[in-house]
PDB file of C-alpha atoms in Angstrom:
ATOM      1  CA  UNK A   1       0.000   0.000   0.000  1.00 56.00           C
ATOM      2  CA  UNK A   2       3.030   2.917   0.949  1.00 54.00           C
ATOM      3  CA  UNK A   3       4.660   1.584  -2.558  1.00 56.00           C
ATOM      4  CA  UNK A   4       1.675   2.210  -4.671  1.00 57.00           C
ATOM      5  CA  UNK A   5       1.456   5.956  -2.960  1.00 52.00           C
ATOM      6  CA  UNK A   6       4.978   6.410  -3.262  1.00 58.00           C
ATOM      7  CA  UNK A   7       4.635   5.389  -6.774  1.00 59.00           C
ATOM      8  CA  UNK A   8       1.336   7.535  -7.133  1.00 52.00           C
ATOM      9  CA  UNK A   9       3.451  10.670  -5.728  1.00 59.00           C
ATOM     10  CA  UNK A  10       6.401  10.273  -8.101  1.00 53.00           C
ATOM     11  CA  UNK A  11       4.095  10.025 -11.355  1.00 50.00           C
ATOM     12  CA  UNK A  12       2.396  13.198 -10.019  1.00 53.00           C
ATOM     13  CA  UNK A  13       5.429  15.337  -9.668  1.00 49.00           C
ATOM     14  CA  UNK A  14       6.677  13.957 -13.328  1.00 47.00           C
ATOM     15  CA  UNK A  15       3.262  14.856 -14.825  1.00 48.00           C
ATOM     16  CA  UNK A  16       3.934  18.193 -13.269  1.00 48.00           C
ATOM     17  CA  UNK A  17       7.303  18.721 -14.232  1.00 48.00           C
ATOM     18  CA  UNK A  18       6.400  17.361 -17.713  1.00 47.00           C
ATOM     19  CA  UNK A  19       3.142  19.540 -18.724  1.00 46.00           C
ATOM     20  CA  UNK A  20       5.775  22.735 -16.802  1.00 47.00           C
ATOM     21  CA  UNK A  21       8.480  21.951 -19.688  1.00 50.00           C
ATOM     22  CA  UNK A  22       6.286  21.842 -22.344  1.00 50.00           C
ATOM     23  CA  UNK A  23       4.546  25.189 -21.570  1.00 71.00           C
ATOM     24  CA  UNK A  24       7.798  26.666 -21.315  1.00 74.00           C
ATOM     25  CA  UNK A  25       9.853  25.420 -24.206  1.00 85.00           C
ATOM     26  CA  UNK A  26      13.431  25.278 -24.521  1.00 91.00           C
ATOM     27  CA  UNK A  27      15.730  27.846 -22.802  1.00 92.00           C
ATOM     28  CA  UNK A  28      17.331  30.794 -24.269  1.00 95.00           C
ATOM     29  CA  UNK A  29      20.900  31.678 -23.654  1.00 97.00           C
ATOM     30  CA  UNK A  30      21.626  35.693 -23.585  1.00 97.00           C
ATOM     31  CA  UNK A  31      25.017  37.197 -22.858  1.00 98.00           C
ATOM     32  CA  UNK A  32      24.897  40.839 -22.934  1.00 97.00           C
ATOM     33  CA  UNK A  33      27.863  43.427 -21.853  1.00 98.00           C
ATOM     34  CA  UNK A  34      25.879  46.504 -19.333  1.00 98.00           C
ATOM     35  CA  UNK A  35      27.640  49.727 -17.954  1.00 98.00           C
ATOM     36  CA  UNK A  36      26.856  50.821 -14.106  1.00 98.00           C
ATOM     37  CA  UNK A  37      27.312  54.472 -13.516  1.00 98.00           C
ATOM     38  CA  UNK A  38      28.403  54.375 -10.308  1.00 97.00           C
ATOM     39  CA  UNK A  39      28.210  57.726  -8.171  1.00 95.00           C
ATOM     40  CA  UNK A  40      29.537  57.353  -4.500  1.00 91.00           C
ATOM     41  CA  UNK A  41      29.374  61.170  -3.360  1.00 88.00           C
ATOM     42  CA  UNK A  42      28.627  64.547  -4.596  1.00 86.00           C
ATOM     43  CA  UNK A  43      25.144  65.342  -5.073  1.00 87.00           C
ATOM     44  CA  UNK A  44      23.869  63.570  -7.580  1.00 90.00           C
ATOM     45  CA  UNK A  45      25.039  60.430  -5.538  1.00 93.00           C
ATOM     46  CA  UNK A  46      23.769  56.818  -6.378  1.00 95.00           C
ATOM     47  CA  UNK A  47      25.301  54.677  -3.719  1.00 93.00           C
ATOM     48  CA  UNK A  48      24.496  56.006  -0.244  1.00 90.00           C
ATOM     49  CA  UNK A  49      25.580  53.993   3.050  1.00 89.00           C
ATOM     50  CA  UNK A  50      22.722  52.967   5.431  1.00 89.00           C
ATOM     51  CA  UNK A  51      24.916  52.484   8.433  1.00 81.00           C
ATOM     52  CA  UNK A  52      26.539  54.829  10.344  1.00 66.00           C
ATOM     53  CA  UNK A  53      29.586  56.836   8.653  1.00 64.00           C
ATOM     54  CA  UNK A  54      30.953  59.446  11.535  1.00 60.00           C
ATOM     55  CA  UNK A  55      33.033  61.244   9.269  1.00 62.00           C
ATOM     56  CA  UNK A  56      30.984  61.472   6.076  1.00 62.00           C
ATOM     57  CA  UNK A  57      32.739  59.227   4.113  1.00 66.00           C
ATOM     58  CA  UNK A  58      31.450  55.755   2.810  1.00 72.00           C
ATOM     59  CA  UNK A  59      33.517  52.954   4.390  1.00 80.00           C
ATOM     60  CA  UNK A  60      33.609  49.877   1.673  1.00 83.00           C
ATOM     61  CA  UNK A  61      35.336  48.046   4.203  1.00 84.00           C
ATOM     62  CA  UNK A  62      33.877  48.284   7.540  1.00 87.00           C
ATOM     63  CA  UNK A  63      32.127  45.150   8.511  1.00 89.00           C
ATOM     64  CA  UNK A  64      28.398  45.284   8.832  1.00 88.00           C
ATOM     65  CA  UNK A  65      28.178  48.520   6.611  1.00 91.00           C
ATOM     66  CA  UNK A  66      25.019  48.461   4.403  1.00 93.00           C
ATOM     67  CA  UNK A  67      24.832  50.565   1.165  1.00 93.00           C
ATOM     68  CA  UNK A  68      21.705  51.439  -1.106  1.00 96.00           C
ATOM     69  CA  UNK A  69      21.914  51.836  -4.978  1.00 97.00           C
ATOM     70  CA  UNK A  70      20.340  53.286  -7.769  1.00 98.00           C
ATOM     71  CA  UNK A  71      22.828  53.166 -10.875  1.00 98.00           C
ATOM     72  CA  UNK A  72      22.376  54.223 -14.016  1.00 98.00           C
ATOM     73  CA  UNK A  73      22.819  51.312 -16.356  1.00 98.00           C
ATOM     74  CA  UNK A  74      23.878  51.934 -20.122  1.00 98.00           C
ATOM     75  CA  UNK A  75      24.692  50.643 -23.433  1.00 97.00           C
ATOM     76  CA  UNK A  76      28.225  52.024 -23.252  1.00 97.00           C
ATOM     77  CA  UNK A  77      30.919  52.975 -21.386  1.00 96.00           C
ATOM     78  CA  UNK A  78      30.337  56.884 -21.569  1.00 96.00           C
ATOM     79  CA  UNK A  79      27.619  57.955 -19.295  1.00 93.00           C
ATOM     80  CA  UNK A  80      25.758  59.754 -21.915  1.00 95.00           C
ATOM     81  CA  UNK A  81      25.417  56.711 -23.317  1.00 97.00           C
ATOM     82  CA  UNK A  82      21.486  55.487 -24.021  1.00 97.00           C
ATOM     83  CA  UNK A  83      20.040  54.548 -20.822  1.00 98.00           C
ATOM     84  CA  UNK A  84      18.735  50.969 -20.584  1.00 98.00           C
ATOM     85  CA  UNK A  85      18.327  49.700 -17.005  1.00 98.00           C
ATOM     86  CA  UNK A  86      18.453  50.643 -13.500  1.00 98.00           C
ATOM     87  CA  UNK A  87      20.652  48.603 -10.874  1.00 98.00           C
ATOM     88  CA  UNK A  88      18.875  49.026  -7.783  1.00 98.00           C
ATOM     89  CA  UNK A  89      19.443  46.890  -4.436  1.00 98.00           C
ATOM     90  CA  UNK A  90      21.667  46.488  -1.603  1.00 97.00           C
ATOM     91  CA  UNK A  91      25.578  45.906  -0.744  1.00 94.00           C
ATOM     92  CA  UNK A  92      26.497  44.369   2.708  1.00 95.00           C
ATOM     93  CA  UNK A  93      29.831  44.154   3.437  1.00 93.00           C
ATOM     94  CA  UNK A  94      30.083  40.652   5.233  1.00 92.00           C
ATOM     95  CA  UNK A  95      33.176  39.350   5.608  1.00 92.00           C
ATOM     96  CA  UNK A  96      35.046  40.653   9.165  1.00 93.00           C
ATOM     97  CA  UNK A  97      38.317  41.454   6.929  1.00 93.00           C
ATOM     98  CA  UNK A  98      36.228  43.915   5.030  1.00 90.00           C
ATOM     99  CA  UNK A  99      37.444  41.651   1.382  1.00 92.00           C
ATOM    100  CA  UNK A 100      33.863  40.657   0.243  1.00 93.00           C
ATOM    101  CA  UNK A 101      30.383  42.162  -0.304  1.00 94.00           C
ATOM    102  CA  UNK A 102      27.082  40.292  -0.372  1.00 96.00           C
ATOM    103  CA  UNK A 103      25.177  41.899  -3.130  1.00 96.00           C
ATOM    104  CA  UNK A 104      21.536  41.853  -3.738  1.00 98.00           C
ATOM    105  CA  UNK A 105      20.725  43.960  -6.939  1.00 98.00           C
ATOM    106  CA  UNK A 106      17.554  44.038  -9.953  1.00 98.00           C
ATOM    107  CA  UNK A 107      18.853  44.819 -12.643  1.00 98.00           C
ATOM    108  CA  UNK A 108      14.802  46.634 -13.868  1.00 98.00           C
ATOM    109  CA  UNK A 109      15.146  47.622 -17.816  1.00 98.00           C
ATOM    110  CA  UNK A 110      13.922  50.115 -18.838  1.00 98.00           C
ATOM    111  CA  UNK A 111      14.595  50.302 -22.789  1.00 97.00           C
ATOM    112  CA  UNK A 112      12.269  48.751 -25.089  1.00 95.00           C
ATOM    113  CA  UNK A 113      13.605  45.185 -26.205  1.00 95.00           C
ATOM    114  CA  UNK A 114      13.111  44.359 -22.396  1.00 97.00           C
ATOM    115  CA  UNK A 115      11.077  47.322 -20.795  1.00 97.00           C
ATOM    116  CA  UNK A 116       9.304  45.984 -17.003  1.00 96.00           C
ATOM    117  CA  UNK A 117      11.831  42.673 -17.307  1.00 98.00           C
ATOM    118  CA  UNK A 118      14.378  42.511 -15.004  1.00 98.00           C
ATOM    119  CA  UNK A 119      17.460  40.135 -13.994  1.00 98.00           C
ATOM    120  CA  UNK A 120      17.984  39.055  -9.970  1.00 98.00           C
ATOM    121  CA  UNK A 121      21.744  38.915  -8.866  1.00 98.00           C
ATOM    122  CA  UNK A 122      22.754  37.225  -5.559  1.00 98.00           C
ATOM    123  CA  UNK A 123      26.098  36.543  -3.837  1.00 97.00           C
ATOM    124  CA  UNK A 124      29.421  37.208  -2.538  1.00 96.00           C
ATOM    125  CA  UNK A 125      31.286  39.394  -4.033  1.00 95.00           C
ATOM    126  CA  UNK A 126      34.943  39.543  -3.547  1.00 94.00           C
ATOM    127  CA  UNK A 127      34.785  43.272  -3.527  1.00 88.00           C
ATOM    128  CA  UNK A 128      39.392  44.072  -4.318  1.00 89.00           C
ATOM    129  CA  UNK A 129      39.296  41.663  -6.981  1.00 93.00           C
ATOM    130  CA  UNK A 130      39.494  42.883 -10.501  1.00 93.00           C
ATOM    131  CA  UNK A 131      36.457  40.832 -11.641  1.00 97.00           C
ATOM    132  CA  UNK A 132      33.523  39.224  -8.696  1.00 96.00           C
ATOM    133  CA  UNK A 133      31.545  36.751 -10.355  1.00 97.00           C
ATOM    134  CA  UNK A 134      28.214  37.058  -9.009  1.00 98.00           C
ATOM    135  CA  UNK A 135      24.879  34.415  -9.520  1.00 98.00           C
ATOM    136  CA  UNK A 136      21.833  35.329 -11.152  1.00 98.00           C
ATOM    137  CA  UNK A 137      19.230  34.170  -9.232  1.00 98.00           C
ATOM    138  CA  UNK A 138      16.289  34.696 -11.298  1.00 98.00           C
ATOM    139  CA  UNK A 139      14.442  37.502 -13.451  1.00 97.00           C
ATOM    140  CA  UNK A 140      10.946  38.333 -14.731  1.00 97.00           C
ATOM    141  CA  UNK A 141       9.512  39.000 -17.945  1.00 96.00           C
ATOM    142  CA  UNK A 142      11.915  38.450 -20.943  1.00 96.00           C
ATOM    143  CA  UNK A 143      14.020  37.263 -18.144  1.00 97.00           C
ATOM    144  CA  UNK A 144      11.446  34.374 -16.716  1.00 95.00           C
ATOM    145  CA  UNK A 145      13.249  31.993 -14.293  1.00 95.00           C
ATOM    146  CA  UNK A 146      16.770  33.150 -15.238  1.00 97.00           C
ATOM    147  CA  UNK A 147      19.748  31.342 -14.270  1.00 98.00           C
ATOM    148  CA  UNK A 148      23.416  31.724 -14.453  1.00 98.00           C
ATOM    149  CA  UNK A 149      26.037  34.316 -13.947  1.00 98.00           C
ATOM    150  CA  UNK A 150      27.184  37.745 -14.106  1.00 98.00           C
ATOM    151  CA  UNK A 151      31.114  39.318 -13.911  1.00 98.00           C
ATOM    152  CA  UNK A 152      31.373  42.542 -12.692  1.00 97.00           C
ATOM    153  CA  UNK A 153      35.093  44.700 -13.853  1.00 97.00           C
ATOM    154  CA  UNK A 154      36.151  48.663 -12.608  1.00 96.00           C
ATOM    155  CA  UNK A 155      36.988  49.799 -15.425  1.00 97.00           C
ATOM    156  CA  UNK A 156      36.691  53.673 -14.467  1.00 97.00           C
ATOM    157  CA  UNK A 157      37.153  55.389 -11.320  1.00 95.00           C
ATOM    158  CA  UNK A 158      37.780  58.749 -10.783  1.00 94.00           C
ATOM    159  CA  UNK A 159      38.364  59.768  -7.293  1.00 90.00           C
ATOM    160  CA  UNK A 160      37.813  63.523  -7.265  1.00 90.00           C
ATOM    161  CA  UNK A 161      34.656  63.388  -8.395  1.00 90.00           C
ATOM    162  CA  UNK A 162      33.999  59.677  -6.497  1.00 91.00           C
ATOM    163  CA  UNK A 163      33.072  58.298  -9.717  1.00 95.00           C
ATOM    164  CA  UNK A 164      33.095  54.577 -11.289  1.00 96.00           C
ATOM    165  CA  UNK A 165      31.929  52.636 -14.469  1.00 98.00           C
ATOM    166  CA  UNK A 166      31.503  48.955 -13.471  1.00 97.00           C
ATOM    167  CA  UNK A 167      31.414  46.639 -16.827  1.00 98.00           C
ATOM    168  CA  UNK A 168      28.837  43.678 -16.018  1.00 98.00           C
ATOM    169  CA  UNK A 169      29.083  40.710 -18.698  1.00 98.00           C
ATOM    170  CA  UNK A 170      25.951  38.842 -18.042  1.00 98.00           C
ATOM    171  CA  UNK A 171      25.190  35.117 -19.591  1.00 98.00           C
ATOM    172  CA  UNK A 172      21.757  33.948 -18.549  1.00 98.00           C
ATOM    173  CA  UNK A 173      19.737  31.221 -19.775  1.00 97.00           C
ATOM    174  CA  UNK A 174      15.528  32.177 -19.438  1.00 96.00           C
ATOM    175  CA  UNK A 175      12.624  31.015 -21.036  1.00 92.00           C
TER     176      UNK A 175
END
């Protein structure tokens, strides 16, 4: 009798999986190459830190500090480049050292090929290496159920103005 409903339970969750798949279809593998504008002070600032900062300066390395964003995203490197996304979430530094960041960040389009879609990205983040490979977690939209990985590289910082253009190479596969 507990092998038949054993056997009832598995052909249940197969049918599910099954009829799942086929409304779904096969999934799609993007890579795509993204440009955070990344503004740490002044006034048009798009990282701001959460936790206490005595002085007025953001500490990257203090543990338990907690920092909001709201990034730009674009097509290019330059800044006036066109506008495509938003990168809005949290960083947490987490490691006692100060070395690594837990990020938690939607990348929300805004352009028109994926306008209201958006891409989840979860992890550690080793934040003095040259590239962090982060997860992506998930997505919505064009994005449905996305898996797999982003890199992020500095490739721009300019101090006096506390200014930095993070390249993020993404490779996702969605449905």
């Amino acid at each position: 009798m507990a092998s038949n409903a054993i056997s009832l339970s598995v052909l249940t969750f197969l049918a599910m999986f099954a009829s799942s798949e086929a409304e779904l279809g096969q999934p799609k593998e993007t890579k795509m190459t993204l440009y955070f504008q990344d503004y740490s002070g002044g006034p048009n600032a798009t990282v701001v830190q959460i936790t206490g900062q005595p002085d007025g300066l953001l500490s990257f390395t203090k543990f338990g500090a907690i920092f909001c964003t709201d990034d730009p995203v674009t097509q290019g490197f330059d800044p006036s480049s066109a506008e495509i996304a938003r990168a809005q979430g949290l960083y947490v530094t987490s490691a006692l050292d100060g070395s690594n960041t837990h990020v938690l960040i939607s990348i929300v389009f805004t352009n028109e090929e994926y306008k209201g879609s958006t891409l989840e990205i979860q992890g550690s983040s080793a934040q003095f290496e040259r590239v962090r490979e982060v997860a992506v977690v998930g997505g919505t939209g064009k994005f449905r159920l996305a898996r797999g990985f982003v890199s992020f590289e500095t490739i721009h910082y300019d101090s006096t103005i506390y200014y930095a253009v993070i390249q993020c190479n993404v490779t996702v596969l969605h449905y």
